[in-house]
PDB file of C-alpha atoms and ligand atoms in Angstrom:
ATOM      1  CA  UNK A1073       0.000   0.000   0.000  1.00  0.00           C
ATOM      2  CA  UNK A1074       0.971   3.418  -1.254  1.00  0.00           C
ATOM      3  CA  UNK A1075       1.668   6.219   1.662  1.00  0.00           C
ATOM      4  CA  UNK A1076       2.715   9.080  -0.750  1.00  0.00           C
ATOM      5  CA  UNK A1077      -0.415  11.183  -1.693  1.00  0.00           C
ATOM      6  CA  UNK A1078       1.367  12.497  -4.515  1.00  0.00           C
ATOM      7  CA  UNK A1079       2.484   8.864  -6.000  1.00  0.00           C
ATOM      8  CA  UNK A1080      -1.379   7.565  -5.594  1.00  0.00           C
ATOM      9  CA  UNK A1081      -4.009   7.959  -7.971  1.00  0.00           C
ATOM     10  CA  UNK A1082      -6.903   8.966  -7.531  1.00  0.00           C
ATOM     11  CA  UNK A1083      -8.687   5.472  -7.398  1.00  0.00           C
ATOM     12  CA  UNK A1084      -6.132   5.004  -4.959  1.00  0.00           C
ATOM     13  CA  UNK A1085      -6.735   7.904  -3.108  1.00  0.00           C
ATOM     14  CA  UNK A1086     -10.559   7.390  -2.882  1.00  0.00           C
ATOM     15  CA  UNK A1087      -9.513   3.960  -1.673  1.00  0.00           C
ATOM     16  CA  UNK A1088      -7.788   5.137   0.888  1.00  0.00           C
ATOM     17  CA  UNK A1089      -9.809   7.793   2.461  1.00  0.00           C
ATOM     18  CA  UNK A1090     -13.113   5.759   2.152  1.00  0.00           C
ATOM     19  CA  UNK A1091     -11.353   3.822   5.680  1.00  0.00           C
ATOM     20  CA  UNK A1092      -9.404   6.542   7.218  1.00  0.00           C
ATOM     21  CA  UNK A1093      -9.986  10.164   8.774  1.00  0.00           C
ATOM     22  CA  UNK A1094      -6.540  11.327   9.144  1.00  0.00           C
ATOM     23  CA  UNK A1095      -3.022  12.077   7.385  1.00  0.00           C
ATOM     24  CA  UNK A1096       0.049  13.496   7.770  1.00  0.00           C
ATOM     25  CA  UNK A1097       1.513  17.274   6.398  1.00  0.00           C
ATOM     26  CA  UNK A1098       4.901  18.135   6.706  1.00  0.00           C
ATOM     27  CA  UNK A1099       5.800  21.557   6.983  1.00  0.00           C
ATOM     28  CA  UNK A1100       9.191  23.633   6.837  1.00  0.00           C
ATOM     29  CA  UNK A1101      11.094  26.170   5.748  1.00  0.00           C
ATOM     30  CA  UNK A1102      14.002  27.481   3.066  1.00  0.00           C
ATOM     31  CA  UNK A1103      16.278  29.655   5.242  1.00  0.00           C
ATOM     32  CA  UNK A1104      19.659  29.939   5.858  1.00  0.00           C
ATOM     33  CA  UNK A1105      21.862  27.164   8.730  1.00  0.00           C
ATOM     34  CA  UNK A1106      25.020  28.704   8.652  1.00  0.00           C
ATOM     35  CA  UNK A1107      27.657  27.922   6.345  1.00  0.00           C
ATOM     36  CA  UNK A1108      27.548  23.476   6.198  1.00  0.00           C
ATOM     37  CA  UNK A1109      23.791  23.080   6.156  1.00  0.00           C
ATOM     38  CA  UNK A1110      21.716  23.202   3.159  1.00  0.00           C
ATOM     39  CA  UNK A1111      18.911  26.038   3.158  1.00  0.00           C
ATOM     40  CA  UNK A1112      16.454  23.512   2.574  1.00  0.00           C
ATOM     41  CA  UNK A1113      17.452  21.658   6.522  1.00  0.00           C
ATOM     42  CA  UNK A1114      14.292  22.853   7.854  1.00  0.00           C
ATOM     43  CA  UNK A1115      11.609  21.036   5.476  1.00  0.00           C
ATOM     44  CA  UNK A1116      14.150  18.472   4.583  1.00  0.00           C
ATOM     45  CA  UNK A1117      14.343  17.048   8.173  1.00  0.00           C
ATOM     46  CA  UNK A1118      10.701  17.738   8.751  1.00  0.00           C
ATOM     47  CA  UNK A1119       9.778  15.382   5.657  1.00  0.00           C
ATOM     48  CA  UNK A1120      12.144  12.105   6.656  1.00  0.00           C
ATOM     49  CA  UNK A1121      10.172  12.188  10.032  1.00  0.00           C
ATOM     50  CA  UNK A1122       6.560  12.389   8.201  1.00  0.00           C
ATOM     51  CA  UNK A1123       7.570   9.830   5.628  1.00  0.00           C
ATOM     52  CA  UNK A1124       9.557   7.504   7.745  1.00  0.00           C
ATOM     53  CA  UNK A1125       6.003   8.055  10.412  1.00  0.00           C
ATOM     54  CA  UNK A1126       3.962   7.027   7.573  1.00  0.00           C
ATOM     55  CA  UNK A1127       5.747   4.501   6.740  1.00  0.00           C
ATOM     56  CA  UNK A1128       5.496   2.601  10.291  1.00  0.00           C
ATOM     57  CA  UNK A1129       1.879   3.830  10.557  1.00  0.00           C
ATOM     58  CA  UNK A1130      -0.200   3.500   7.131  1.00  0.00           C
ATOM     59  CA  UNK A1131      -0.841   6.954   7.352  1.00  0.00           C
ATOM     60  CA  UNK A1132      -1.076   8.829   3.863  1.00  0.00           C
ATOM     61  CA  UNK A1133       1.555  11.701   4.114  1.00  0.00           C
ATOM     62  CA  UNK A1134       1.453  14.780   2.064  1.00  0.00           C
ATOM     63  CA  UNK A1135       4.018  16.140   0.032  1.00  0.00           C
ATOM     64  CA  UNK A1136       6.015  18.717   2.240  1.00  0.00           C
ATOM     65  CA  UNK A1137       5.390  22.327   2.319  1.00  0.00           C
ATOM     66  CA  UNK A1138       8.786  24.014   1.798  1.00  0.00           C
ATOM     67  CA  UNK A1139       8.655  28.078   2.395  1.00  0.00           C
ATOM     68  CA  UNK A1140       7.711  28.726   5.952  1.00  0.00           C
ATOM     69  CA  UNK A1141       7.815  31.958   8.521  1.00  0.00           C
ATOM     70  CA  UNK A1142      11.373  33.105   7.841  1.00  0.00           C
ATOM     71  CA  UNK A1143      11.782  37.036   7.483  1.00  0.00           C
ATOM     72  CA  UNK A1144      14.126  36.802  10.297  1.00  0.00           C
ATOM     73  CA  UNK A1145      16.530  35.599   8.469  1.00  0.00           C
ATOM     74  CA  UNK A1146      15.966  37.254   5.457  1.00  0.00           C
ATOM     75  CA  UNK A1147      19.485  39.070   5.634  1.00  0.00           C
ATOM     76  CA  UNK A1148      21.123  35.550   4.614  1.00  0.00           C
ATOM     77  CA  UNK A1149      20.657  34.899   1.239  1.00  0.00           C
ATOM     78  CA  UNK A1150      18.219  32.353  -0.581  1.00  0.00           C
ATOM     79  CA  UNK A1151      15.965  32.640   2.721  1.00  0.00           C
ATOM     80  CA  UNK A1152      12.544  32.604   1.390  1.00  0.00           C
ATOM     81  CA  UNK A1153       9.999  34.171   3.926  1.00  0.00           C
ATOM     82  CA  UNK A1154       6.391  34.085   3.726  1.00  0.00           C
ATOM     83  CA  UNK A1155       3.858  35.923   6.283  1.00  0.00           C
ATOM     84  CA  UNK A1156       2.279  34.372   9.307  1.00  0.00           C
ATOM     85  CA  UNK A1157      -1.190  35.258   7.650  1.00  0.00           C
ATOM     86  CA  UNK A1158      -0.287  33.747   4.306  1.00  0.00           C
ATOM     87  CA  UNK A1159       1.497  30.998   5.663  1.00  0.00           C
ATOM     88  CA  UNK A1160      -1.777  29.790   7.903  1.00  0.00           C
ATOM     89  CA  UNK A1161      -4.015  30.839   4.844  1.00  0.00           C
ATOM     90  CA  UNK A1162      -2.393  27.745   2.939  1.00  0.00           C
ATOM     91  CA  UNK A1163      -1.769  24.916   5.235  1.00  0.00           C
ATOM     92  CA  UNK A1164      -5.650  25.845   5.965  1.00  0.00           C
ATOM     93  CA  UNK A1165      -6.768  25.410   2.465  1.00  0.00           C
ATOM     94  CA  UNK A1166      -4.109  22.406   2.374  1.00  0.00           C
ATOM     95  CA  UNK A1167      -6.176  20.842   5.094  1.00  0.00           C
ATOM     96  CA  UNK A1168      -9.721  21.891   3.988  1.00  0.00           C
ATOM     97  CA  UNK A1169      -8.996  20.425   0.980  1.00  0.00           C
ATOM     98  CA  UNK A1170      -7.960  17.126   2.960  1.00  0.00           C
ATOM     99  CA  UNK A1171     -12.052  17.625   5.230  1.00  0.00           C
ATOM    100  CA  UNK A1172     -13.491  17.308   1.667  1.00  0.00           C
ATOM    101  CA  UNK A1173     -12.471  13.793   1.559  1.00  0.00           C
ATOM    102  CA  UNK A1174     -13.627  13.157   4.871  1.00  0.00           C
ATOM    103  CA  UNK A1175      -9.923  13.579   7.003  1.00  0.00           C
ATOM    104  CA  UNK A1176     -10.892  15.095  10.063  1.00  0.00           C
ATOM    105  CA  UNK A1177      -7.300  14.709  12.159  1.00  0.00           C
ATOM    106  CA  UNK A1178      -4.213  15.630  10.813  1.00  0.00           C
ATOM    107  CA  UNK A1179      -1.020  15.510  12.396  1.00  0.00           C
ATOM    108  CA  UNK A1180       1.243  18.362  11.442  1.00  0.00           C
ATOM    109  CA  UNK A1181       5.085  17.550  11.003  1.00  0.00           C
ATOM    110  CA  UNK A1182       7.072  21.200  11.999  1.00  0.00           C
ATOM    111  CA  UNK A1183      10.542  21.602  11.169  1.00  0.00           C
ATOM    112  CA  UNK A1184      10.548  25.315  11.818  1.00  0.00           C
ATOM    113  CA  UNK A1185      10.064  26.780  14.968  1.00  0.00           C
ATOM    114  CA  UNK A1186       9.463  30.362  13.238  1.00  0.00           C
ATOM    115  CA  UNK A1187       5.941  28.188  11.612  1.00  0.00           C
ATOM    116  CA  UNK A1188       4.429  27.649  15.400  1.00  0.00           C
ATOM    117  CA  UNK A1189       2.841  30.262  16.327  1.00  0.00           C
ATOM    118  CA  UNK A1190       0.569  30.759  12.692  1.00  0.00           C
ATOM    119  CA  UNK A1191      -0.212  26.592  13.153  1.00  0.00           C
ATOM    120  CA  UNK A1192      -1.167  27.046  16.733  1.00  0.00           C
ATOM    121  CA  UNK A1193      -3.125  29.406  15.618  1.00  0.00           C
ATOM    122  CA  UNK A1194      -4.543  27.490  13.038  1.00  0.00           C
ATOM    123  CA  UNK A1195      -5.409  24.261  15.239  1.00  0.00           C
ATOM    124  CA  UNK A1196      -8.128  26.332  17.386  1.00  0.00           C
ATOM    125  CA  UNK A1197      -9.384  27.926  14.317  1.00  0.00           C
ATOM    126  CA  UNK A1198      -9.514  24.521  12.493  1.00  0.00           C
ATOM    127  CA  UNK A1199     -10.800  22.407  15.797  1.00  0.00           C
ATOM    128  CA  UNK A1200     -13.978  25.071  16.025  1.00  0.00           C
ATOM    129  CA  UNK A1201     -14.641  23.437  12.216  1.00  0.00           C
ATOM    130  CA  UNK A1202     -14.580  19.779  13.381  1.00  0.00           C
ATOM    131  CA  UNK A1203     -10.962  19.139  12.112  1.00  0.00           C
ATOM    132  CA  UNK A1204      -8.204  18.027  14.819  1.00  0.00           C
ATOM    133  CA  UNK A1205      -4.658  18.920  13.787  1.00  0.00           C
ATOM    134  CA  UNK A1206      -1.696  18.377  16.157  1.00  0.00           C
ATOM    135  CA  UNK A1207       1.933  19.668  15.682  1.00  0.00           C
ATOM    136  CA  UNK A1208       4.762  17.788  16.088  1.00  0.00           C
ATOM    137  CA  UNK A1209       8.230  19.213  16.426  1.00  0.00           C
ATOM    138  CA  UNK A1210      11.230  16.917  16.805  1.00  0.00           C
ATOM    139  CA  UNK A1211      13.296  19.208  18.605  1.00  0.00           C
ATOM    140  CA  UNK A1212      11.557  19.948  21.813  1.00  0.00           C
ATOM    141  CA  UNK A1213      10.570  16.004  21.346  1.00  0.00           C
ATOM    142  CA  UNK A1214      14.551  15.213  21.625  1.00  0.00           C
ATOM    143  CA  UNK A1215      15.218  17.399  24.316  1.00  0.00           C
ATOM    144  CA  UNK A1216      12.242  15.257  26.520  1.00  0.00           C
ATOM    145  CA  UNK A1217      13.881  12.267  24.825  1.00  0.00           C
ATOM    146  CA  UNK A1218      17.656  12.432  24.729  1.00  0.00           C
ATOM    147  CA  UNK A1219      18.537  14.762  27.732  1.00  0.00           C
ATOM    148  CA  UNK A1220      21.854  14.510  28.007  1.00  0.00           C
ATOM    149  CA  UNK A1221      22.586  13.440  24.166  1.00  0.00           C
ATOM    150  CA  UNK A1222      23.470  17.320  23.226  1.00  0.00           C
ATOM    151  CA  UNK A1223      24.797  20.741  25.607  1.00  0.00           C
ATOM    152  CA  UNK A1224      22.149  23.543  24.976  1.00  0.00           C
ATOM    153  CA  UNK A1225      24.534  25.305  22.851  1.00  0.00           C
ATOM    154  CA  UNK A1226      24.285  22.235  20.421  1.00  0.00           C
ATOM    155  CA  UNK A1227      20.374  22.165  20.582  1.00  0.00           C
ATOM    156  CA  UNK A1228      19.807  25.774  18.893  1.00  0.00           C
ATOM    157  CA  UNK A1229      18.764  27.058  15.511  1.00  0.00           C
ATOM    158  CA  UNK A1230      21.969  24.951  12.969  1.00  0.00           C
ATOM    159  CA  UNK A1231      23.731  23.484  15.875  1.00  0.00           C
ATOM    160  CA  UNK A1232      25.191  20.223  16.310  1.00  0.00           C
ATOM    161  CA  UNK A1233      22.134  18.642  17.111  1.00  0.00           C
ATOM    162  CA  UNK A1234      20.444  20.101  13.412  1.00  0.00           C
ATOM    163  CA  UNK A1235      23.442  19.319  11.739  1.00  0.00           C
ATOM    164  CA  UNK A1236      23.714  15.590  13.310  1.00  0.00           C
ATOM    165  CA  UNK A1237      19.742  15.247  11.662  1.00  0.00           C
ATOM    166  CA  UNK A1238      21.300  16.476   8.277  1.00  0.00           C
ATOM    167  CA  UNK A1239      24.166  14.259   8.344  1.00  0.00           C
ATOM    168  CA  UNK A1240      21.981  11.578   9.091  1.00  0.00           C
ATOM    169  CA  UNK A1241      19.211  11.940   6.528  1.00  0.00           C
ATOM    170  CA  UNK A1242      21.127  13.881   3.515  1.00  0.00           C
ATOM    171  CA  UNK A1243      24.865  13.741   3.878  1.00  0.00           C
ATOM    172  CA  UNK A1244      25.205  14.897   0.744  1.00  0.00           C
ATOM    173  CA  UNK A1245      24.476  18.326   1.668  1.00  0.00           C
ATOM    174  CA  UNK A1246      26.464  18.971   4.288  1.00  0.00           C
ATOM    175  CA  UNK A1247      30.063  20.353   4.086  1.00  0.00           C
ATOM    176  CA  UNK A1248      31.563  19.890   8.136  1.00  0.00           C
ATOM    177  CA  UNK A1249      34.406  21.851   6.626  1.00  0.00           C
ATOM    178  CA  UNK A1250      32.560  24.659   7.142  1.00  0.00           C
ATOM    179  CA  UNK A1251      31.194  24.000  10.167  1.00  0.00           C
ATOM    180  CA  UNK A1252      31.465  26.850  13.063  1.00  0.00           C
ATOM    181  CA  UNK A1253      30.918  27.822  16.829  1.00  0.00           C
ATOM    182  CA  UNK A1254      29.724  31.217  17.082  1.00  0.00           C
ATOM    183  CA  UNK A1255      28.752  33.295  20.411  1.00  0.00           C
ATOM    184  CA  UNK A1256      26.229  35.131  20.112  1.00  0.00           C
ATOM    185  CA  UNK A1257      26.392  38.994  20.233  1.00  0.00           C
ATOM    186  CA  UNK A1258      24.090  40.563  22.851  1.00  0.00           C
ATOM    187  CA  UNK A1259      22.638  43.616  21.927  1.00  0.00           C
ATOM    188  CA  UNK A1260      23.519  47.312  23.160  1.00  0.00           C
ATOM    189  CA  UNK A1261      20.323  47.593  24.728  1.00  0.00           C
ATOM    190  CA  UNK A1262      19.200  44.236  26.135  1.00  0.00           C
ATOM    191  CA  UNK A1263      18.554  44.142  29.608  1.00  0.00           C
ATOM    192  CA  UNK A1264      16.978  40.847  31.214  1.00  0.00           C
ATOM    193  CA  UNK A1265      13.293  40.380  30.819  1.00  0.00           C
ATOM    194  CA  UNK A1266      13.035  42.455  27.171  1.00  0.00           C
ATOM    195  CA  UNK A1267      11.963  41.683  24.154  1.00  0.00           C
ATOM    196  CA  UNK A1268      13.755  43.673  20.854  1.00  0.00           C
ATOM    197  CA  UNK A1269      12.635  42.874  17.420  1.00  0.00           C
ATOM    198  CA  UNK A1270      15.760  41.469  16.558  1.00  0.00           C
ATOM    199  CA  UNK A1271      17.133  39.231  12.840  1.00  0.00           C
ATOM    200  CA  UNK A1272      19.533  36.809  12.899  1.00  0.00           C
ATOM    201  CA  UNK A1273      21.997  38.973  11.323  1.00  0.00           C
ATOM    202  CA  UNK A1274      22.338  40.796  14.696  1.00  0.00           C
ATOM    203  CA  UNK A1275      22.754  38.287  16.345  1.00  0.00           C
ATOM    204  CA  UNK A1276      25.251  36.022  14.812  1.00  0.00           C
ATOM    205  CA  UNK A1277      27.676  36.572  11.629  1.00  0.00           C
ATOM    206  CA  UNK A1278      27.541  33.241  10.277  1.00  0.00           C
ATOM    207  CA  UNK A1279      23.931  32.437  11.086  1.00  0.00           C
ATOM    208  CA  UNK A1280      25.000  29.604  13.629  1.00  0.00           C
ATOM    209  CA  UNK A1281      23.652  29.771  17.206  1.00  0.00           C
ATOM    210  CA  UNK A1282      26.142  28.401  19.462  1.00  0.00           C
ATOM    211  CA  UNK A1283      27.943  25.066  18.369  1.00  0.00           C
ATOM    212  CA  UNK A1284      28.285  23.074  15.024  1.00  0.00           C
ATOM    213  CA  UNK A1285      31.710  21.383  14.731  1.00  0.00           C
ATOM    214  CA  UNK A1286      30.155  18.660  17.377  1.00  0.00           C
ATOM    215  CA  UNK A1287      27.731  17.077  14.827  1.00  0.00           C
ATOM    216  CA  UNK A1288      27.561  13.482  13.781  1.00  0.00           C
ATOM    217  CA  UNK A1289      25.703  11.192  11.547  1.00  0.00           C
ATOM    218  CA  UNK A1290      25.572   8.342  14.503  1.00  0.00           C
ATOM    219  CA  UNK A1291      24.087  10.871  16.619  1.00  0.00           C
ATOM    220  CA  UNK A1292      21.232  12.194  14.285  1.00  0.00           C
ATOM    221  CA  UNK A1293      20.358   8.418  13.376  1.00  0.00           C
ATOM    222  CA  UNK A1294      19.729   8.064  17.228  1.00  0.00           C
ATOM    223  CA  UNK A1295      17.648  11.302  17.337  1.00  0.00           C
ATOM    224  CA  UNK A1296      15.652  10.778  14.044  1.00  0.00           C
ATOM    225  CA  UNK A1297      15.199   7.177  15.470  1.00  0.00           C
ATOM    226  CA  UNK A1298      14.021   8.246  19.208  1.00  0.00           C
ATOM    227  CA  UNK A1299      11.799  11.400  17.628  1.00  0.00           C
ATOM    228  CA  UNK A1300      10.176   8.912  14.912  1.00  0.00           C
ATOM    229  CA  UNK A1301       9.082   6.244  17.345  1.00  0.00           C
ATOM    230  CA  UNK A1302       7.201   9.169  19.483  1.00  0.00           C
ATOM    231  CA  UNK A1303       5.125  10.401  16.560  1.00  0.00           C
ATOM    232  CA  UNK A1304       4.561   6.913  15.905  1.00  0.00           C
ATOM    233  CA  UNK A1305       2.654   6.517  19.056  1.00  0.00           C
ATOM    234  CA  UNK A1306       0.911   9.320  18.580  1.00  0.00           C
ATOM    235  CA  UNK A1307      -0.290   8.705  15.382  1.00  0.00           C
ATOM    236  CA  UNK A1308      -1.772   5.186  16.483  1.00  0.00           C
ATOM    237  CA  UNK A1309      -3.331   7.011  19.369  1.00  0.00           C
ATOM    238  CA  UNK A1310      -4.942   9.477  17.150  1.00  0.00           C
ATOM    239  CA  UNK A1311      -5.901   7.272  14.757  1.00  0.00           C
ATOM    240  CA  UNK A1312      -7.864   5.619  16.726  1.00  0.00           C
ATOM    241  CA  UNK A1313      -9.239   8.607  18.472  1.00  0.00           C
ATOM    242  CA  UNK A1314     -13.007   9.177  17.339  1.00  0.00           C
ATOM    243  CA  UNK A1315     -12.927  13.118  16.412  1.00  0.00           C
ATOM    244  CA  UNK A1316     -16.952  13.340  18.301  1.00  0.00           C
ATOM    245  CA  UNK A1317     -14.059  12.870  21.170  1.00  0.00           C
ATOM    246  CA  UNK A1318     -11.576  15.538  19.769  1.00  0.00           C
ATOM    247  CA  UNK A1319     -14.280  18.348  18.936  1.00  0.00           C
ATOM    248  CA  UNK A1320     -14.726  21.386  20.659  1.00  0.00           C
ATOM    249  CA  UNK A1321     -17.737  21.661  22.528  1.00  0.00           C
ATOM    250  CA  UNK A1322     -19.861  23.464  25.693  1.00  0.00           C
ATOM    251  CA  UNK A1323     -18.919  21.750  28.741  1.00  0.00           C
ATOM    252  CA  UNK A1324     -20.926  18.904  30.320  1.00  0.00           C
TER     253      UNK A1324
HETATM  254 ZN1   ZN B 299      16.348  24.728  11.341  1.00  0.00          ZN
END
């Protein structure tokens, strides 16, 4: 059985959705990871997960979507950066057009922190119109996970912990000759408790937070592996889940 949307047809498709109420969407972004990483790290990572999820699962996964919430780093070039509004406006019409064939739960595959906030957003919007999407991020997941696996200057945005997932799932595109620890400059006017609307590029030269030279393939195959069997249980859980269950509703 097929678990690629995008390599079904439709026959296929209808099969498939005539038994089943949910599916998976991976989501990312283009935007730069410092000087070894490919631009692409962000959906590329997010995708393995979903595929390698629906794989395990029998869960139809959608093709990714690649341009997330990036204007942050829109200073580095080849960052593509869409709006939080227009961002939302398609992975809703994404998953509307998912409720037409009767999906009402879809689990949502982030690989860009920068994306949260708009699909948050989304999933109470979306929930009020009888569809349940969840958001998985691997990250956060790892940190639960692996504790002790990375230092917390490895665990931020292109750090040895990103890098480890890229050298695990696309070697290829990774150049560890390039790869760099970088402090991060604080800013003239921070003081503790404030907020400044800040890019990357004042933060860091290179566009690496913290450090990169630590990564390793054996270490992101342990991380993709831990992260991958927690969505897994999810997605059984939800799968199962009736959505009467999931809907939002006056209180008893
Ligand atoms: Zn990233």
């Amino acid at each position: 059985m097929k678990v690629l949307l995008h390599e079904m047809s439709w026959p296929e498709a209808k099969e498939y959705f005539a038994d089943n109420d949910i599916a998976i969407l991976p989501v990312g972004s283009n935007e730069q990871h410092g000087h070894a990483n490919p631009l692409g790290t962000d959906h590329l990572i997010a995708k393995s997960i979903a595929v390698e999820t629906a794989n395990r699962t029998g869960v139809v996964c959608l093709q990714v979507v690649p341009f997330g919430v990036s204007s942050h780093h829109k200073q580095f070039w080849g960052t593509i950066f869409i709006s939080p509004k227009t961002f939302k406006a398609y992975v809703k019409e994404t998953c509307l057009s998912l409720e037409y064939f009767g999906v009402r739960k879809i689990v949502v595959v982030n690989g860009h922190g920068g994306n949260l906030a708009a699909l948050s957003e989304l999933g109470r919007e979306l929930r009020e119109e009888g569809v349940f999407l969840s958001v998985f991020q691997w990250w956060p997941a790892a940190l639960k996970l692996l504790p002790n696996f990375f230092v917390p200057d490895e665990r931020r945005h292109a750090g040895a912990e990103e890098t480890s997932m890229n050298l695990a799932l696309h070697p290829e595109l990774v150049n560890m000759t390039k790869a760099l620890n970088e402090e991060l400059s604080r800013h003239v006017l921070q003081v503790e408790g404030l907020t400044l609307p800040l890019s990357t590029v004042d933060e860091t030269k290179s566009g690496v937070y913290g450090k990169q030279s630590t990564a390793s393939a054996e270490k992101g195959k342990e991380v993709f592996e831990s992260v991958v069997n927690e969505l897994v249980k999810h997605v059984f859980l939800l799968k199962k889940a009736r959505i009467e269950d999931l809907a939002q509703k006056p209180k008893a």
